[in-house]
JSON list of C-alpha atoms in Angstrom, two decimals:
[
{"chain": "A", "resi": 80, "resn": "UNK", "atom": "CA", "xyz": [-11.67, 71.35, 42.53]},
{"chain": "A", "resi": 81, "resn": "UNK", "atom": "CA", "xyz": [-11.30, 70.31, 46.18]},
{"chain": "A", "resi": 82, "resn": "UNK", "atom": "CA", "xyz": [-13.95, 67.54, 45.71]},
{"chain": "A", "resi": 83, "resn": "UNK", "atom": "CA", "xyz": [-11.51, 65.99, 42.98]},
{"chain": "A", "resi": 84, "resn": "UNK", "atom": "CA", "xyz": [-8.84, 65.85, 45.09]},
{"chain": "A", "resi": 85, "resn": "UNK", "atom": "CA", "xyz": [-11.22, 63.80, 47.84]},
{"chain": "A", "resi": 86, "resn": "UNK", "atom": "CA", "xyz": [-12.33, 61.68, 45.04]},
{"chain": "A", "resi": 87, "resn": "UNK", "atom": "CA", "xyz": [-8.92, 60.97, 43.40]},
{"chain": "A", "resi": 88, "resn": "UNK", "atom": "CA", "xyz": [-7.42, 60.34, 46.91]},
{"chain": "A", "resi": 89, "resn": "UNK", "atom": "CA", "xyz": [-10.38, 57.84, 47.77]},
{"chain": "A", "resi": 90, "resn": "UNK", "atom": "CA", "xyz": [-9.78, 55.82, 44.25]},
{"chain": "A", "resi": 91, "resn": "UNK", "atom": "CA", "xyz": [-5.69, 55.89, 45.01]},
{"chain": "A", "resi": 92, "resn": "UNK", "atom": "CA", "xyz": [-6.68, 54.02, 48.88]},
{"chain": "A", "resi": 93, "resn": "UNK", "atom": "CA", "xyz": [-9.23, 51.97, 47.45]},
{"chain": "A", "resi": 94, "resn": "UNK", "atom": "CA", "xyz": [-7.11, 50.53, 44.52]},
{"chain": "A", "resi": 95, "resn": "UNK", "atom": "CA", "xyz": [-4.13, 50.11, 47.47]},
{"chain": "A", "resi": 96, "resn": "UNK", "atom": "CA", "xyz": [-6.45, 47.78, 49.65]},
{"chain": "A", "resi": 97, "resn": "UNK", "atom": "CA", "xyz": [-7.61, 46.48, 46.53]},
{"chain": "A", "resi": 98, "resn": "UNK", "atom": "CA", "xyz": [-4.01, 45.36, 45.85]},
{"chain": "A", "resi": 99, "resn": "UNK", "atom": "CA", "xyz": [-2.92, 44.82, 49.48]},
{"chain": "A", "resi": 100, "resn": "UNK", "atom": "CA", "xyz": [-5.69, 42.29, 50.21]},
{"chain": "A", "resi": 101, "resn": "UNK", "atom": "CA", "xyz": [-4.73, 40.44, 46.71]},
{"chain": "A", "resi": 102, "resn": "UNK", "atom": "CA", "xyz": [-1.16, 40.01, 47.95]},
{"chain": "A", "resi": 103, "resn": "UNK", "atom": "CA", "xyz": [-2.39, 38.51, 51.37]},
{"chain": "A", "resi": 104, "resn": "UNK", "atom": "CA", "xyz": [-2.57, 35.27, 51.46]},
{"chain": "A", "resi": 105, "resn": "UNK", "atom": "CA", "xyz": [-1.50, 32.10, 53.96]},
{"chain": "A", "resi": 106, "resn": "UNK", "atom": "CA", "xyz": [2.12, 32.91, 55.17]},
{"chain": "A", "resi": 107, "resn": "UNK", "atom": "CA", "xyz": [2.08, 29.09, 56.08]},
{"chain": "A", "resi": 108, "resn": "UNK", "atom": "CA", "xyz": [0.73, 27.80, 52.68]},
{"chain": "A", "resi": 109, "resn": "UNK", "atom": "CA", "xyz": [3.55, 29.96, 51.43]},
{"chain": "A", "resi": 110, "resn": "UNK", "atom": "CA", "xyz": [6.19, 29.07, 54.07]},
{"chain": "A", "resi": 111, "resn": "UNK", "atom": "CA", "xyz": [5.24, 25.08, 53.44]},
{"chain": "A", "resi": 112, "resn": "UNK", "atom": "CA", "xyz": [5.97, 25.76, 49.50]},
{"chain": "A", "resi": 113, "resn": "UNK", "atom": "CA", "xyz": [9.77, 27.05, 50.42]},
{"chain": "A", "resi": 114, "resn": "UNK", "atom": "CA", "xyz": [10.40, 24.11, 52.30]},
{"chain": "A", "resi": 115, "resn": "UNK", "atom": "CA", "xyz": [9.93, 22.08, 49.23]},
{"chain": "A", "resi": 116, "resn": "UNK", "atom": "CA", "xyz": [6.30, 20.11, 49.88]},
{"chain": "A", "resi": 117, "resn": "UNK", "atom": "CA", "xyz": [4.63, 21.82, 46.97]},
{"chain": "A", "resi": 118, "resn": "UNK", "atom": "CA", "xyz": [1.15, 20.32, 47.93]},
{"chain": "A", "resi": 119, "resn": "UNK", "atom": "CA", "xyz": [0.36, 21.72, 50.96]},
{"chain": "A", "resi": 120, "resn": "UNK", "atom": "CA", "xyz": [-2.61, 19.31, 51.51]},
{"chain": "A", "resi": 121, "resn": "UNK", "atom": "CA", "xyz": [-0.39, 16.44, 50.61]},
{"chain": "A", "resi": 122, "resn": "UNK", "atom": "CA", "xyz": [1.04, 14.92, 54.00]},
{"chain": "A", "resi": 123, "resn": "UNK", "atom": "CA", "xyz": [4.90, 14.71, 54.26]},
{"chain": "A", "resi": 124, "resn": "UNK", "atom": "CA", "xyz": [6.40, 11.40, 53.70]},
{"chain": "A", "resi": 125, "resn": "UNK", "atom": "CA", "xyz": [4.79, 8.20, 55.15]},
{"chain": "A", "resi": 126, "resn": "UNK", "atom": "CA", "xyz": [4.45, 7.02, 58.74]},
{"chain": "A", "resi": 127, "resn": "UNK", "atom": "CA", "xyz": [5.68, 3.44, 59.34]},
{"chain": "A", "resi": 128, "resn": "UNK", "atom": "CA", "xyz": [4.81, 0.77, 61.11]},
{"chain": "A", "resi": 129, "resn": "UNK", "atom": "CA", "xyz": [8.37, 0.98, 62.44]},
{"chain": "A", "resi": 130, "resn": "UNK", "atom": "CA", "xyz": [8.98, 2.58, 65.88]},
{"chain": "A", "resi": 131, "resn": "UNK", "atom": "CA", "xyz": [12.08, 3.46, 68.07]},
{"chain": "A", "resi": 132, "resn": "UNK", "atom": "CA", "xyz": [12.76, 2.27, 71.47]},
{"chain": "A", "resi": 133, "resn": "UNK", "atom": "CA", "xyz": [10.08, 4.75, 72.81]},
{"chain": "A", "resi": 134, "resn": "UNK", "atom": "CA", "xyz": [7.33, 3.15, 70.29]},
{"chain": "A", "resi": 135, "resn": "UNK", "atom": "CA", "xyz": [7.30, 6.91, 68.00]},
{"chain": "A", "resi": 136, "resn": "UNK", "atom": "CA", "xyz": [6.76, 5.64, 64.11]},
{"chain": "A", "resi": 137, "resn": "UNK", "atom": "CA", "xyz": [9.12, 6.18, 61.99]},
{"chain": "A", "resi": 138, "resn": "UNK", "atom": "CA", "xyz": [8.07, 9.10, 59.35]},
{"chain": "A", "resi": 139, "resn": "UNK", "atom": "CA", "xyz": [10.07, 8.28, 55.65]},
{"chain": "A", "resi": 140, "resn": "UNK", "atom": "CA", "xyz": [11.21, 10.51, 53.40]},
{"chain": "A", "resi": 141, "resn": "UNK", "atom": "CA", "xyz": [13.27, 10.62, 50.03]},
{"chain": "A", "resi": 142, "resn": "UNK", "atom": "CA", "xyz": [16.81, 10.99, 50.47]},
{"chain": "A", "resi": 143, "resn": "UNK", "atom": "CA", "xyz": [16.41, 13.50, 47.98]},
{"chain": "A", "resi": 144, "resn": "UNK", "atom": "CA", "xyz": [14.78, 16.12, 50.16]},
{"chain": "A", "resi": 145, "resn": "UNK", "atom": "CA", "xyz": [15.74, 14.61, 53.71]},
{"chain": "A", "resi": 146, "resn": "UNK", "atom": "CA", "xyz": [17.17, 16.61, 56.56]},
{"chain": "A", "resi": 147, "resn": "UNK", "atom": "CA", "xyz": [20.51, 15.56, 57.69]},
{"chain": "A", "resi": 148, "resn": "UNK", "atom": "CA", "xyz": [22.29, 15.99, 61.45]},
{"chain": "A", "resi": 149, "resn": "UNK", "atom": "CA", "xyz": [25.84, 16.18, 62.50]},
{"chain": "A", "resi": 150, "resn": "UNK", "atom": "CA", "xyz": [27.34, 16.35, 65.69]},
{"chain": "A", "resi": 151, "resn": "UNK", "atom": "CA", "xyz": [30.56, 17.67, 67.40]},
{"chain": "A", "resi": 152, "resn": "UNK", "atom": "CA", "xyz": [30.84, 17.75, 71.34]},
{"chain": "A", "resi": 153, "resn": "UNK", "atom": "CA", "xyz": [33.68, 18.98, 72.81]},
{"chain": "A", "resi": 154, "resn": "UNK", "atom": "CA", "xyz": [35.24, 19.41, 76.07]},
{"chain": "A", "resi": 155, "resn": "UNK", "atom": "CA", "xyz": [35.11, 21.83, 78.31]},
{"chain": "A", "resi": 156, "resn": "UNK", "atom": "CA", "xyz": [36.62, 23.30, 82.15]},
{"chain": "A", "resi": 157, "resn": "UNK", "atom": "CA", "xyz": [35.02, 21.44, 85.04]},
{"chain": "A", "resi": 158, "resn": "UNK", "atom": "CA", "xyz": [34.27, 18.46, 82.96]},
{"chain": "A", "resi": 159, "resn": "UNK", "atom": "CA", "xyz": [31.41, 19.56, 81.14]},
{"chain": "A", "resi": 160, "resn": "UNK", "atom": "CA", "xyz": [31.41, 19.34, 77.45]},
{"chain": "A", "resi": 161, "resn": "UNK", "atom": "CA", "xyz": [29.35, 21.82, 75.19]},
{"chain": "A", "resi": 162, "resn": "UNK", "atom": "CA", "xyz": [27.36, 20.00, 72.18]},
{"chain": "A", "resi": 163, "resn": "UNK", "atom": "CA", "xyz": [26.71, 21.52, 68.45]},
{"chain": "A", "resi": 164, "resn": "UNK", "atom": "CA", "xyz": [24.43, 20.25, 66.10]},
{"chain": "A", "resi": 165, "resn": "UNK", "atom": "CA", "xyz": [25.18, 20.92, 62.35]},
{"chain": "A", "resi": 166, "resn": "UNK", "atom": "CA", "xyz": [22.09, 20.88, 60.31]},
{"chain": "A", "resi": 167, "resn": "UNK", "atom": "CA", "xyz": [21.22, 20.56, 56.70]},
{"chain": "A", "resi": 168, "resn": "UNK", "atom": "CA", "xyz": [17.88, 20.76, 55.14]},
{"chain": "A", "resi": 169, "resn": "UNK", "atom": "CA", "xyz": [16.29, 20.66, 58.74]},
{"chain": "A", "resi": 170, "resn": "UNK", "atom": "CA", "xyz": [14.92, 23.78, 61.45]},
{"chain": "A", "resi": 171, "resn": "UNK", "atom": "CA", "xyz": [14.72, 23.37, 64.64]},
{"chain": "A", "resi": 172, "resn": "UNK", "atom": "CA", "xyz": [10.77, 24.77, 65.75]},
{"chain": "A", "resi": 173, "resn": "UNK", "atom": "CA", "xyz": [10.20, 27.32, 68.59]},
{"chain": "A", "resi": 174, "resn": "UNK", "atom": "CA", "xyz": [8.65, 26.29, 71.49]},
{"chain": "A", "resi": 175, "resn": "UNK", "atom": "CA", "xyz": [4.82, 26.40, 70.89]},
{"chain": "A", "resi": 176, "resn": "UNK", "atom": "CA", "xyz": [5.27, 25.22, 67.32]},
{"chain": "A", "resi": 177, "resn": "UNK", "atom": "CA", "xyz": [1.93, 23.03, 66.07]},
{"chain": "A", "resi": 178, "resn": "UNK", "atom": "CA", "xyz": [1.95, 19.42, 66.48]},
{"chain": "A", "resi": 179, "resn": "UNK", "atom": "CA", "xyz": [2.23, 18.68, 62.83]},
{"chain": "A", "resi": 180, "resn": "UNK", "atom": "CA", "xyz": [5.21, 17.29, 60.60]},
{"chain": "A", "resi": 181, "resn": "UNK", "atom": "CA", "xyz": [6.39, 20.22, 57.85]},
{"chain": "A", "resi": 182, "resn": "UNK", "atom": "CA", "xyz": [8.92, 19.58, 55.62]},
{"chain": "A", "resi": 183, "resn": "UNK", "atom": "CA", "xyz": [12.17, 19.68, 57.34]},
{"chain": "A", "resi": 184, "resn": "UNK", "atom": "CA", "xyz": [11.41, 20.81, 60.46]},
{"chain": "A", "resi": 185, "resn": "UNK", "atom": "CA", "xyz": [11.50, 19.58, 63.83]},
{"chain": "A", "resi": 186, "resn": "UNK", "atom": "CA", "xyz": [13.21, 19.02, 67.00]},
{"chain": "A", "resi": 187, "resn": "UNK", "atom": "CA", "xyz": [16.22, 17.15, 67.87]},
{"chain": "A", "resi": 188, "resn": "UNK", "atom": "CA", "xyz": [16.59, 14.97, 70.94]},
{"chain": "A", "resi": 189, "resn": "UNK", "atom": "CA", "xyz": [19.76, 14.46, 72.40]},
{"chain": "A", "resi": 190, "resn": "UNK", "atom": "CA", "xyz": [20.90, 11.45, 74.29]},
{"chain": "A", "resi": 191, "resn": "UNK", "atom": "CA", "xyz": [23.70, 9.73, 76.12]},
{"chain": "A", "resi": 192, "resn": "UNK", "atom": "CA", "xyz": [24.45, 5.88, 76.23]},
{"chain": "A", "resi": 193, "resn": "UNK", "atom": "CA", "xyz": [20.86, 5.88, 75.60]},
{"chain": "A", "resi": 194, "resn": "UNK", "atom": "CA", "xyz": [19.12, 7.71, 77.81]},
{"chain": "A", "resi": 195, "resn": "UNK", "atom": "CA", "xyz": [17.42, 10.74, 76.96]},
{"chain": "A", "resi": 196, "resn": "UNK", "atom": "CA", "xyz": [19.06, 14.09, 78.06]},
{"chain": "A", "resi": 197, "resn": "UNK", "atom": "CA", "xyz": [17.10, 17.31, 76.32]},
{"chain": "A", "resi": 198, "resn": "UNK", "atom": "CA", "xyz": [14.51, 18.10, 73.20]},
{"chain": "A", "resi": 199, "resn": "UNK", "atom": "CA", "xyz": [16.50, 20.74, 71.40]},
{"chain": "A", "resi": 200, "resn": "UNK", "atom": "CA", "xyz": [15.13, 23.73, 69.78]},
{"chain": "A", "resi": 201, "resn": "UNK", "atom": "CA", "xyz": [18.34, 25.54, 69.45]},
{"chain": "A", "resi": 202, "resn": "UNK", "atom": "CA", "xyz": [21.51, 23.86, 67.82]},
{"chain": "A", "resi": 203, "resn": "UNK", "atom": "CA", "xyz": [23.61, 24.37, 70.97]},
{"chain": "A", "resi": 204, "resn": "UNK", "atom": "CA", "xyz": [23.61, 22.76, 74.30]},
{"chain": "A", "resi": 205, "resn": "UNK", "atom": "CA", "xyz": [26.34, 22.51, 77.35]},
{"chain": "A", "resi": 206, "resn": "UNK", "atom": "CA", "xyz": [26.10, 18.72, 78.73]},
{"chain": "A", "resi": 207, "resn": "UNK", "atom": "CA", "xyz": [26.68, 18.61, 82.55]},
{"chain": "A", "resi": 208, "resn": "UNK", "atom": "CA", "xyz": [29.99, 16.71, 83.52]},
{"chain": "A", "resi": 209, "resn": "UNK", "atom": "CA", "xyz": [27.81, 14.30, 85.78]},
{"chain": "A", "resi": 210, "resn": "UNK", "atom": "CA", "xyz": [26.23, 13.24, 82.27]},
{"chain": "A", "resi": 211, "resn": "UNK", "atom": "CA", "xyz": [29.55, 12.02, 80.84]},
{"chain": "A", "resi": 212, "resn": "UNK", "atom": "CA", "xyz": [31.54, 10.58, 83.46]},
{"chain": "A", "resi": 213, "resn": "UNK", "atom": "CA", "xyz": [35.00, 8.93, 83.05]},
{"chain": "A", "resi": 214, "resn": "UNK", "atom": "CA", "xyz": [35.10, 6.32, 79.82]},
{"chain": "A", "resi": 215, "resn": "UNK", "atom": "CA", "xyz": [33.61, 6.09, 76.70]},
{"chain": "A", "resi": 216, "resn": "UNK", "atom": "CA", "xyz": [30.18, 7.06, 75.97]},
{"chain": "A", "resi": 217, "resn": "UNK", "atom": "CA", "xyz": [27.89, 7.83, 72.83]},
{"chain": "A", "resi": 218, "resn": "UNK", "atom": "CA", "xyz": [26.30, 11.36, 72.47]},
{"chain": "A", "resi": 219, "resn": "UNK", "atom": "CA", "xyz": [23.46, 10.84, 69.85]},
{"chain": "A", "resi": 220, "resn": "UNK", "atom": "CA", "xyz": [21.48, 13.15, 68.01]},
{"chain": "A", "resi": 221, "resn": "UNK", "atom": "CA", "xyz": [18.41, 12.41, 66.13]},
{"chain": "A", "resi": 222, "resn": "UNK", "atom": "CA", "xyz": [15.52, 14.53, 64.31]},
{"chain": "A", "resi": 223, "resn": "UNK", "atom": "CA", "xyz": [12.04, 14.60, 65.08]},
{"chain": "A", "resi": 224, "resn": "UNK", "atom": "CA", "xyz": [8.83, 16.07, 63.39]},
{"chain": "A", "resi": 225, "resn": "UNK", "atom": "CA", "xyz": [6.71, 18.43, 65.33]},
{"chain": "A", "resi": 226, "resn": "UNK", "atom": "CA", "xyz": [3.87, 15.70, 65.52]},
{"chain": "A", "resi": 227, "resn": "UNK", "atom": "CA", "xyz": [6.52, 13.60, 67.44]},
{"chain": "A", "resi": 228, "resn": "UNK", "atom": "CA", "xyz": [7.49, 11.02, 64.49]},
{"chain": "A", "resi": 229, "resn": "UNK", "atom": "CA", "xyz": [11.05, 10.40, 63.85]},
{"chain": "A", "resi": 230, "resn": "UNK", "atom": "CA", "xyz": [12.27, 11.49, 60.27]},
{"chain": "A", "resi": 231, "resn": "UNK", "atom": "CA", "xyz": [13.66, 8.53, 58.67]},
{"chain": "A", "resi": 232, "resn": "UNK", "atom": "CA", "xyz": [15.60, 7.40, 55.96]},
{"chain": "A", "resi": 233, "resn": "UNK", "atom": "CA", "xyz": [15.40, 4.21, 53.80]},
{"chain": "A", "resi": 234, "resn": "UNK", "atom": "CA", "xyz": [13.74, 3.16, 57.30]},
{"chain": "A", "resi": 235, "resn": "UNK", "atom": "CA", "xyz": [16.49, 4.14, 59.37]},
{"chain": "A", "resi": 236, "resn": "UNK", "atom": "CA", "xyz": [16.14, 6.77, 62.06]},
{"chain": "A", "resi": 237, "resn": "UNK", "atom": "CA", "xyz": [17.98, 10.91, 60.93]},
{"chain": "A", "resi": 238, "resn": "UNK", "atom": "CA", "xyz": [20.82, 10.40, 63.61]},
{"chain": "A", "resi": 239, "resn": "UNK", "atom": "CA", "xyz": [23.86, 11.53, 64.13]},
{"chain": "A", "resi": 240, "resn": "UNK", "atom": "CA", "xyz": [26.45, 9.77, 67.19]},
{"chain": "A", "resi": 241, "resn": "UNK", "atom": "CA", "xyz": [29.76, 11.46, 68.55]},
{"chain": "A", "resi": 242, "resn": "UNK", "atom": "CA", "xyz": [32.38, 8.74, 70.32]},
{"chain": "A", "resi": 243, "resn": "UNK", "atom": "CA", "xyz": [33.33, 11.13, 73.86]},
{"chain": "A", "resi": 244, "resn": "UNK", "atom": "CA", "xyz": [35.70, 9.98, 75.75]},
{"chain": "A", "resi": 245, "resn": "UNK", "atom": "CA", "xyz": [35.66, 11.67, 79.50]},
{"chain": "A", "resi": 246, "resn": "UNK", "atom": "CA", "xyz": [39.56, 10.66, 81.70]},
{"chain": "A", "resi": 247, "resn": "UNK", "atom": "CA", "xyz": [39.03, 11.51, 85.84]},
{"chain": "A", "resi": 248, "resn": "UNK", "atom": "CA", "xyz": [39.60, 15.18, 86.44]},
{"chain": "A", "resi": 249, "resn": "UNK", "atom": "CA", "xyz": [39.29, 16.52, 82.73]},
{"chain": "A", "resi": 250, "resn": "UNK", "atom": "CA", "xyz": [37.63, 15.79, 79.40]},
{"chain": "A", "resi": 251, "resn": "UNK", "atom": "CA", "xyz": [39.99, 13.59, 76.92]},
{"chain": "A", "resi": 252, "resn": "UNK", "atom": "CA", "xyz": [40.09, 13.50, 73.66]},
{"chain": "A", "resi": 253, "resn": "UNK", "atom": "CA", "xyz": [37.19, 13.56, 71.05]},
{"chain": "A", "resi": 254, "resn": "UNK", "atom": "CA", "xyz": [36.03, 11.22, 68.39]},
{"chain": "A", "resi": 255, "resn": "UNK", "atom": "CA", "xyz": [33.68, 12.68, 66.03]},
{"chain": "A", "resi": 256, "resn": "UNK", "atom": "CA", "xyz": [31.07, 10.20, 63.75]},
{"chain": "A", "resi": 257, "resn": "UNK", "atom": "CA", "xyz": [28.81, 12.54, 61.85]},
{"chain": "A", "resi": 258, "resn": "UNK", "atom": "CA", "xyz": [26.89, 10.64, 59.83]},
{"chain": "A", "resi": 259, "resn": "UNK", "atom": "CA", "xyz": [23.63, 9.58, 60.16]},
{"chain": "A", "resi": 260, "resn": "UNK", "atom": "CA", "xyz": [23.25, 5.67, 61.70]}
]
């Protein structure tokens, strides 16, 4: 009797890891699927010719399935001003993340006037009040693909730009554009 016990407990593991192994599979392959590339073979979108001021191609994509940014910055003691990105259709990648473009993923660069301020992997950031001094100055936000293409949009860069206007000793009021440009 105890020898059918052994055996009957052997066939219950085997048919587990039988079943176990069947379920395993490629978490990416999987994880690529969600995101809404189907194919996950197929490349995503098409790289231009098209590059922005720092000569990165452009990488296209359908409206349809195409991440979208927003901005909002606002003002904080000591003049700095704290920055939040409002995503849709888009995660921002961990540090370490492979140098390939997946379906609505990336990193977001943040810059002001122009010049480049931080790669984002997190949807907040606190700009330093030497950054924004007094006037009017641009805060822009636009996506990137892990492989360091910009996602674009009927050949127009993912970007989102908030209007900050910084008075002497304290932050003044905000304008808010959040819609891509």
């Amino acid at each position: 009797m105890a020898w059918r016990r052994g055996l009957l407990a052997a066939l219950v593991v085997t048919v587990l890891l039988f079943l176990a192994s069947a379920g395993c599979g490629s978490g990416e392959a999987r994880s690529r699927e969600k995101q809404g590339t189907g194919d996950t073979t197929r490349p995503v979108g098409k790289v231009l010719d098209d590059t922005d001021e720092e000569g990165r191609h452009y990488r296209e994509i359908g409206a349809k399935h195409a991440p979208e940014v927003g901005v909002e910055v606002q003002p904080r003691t000591g003049g700095t001003w704290d920055v939040r990105l409002i995503l849709r259709r888009f995660r921002l990648s961990p540090a370490g993340t492979k140098a390939e473009a997946v379906a609505g993923r990336g990193t977001a660069r943040l810059s002001v006037d122009g010049r480049r301020v931080a790669d984002l992997r997190t949807p907040t950031y606190r700009l330093p009040a030497r950054l924004v001094p007094h006037g009017l100055h641009h805060v822009t936000v636009r996506l990137y693909a892990d492989d360091g293409t910009v996602w674009a949009v009927g050949g127009k860069a993912v970007q989102s730009t908030a209007d900050v206007t910084a008075s002497g000793g304290a932050p003044g009021p905000l304008e808010r554009d959040a819609v891509r440009r």
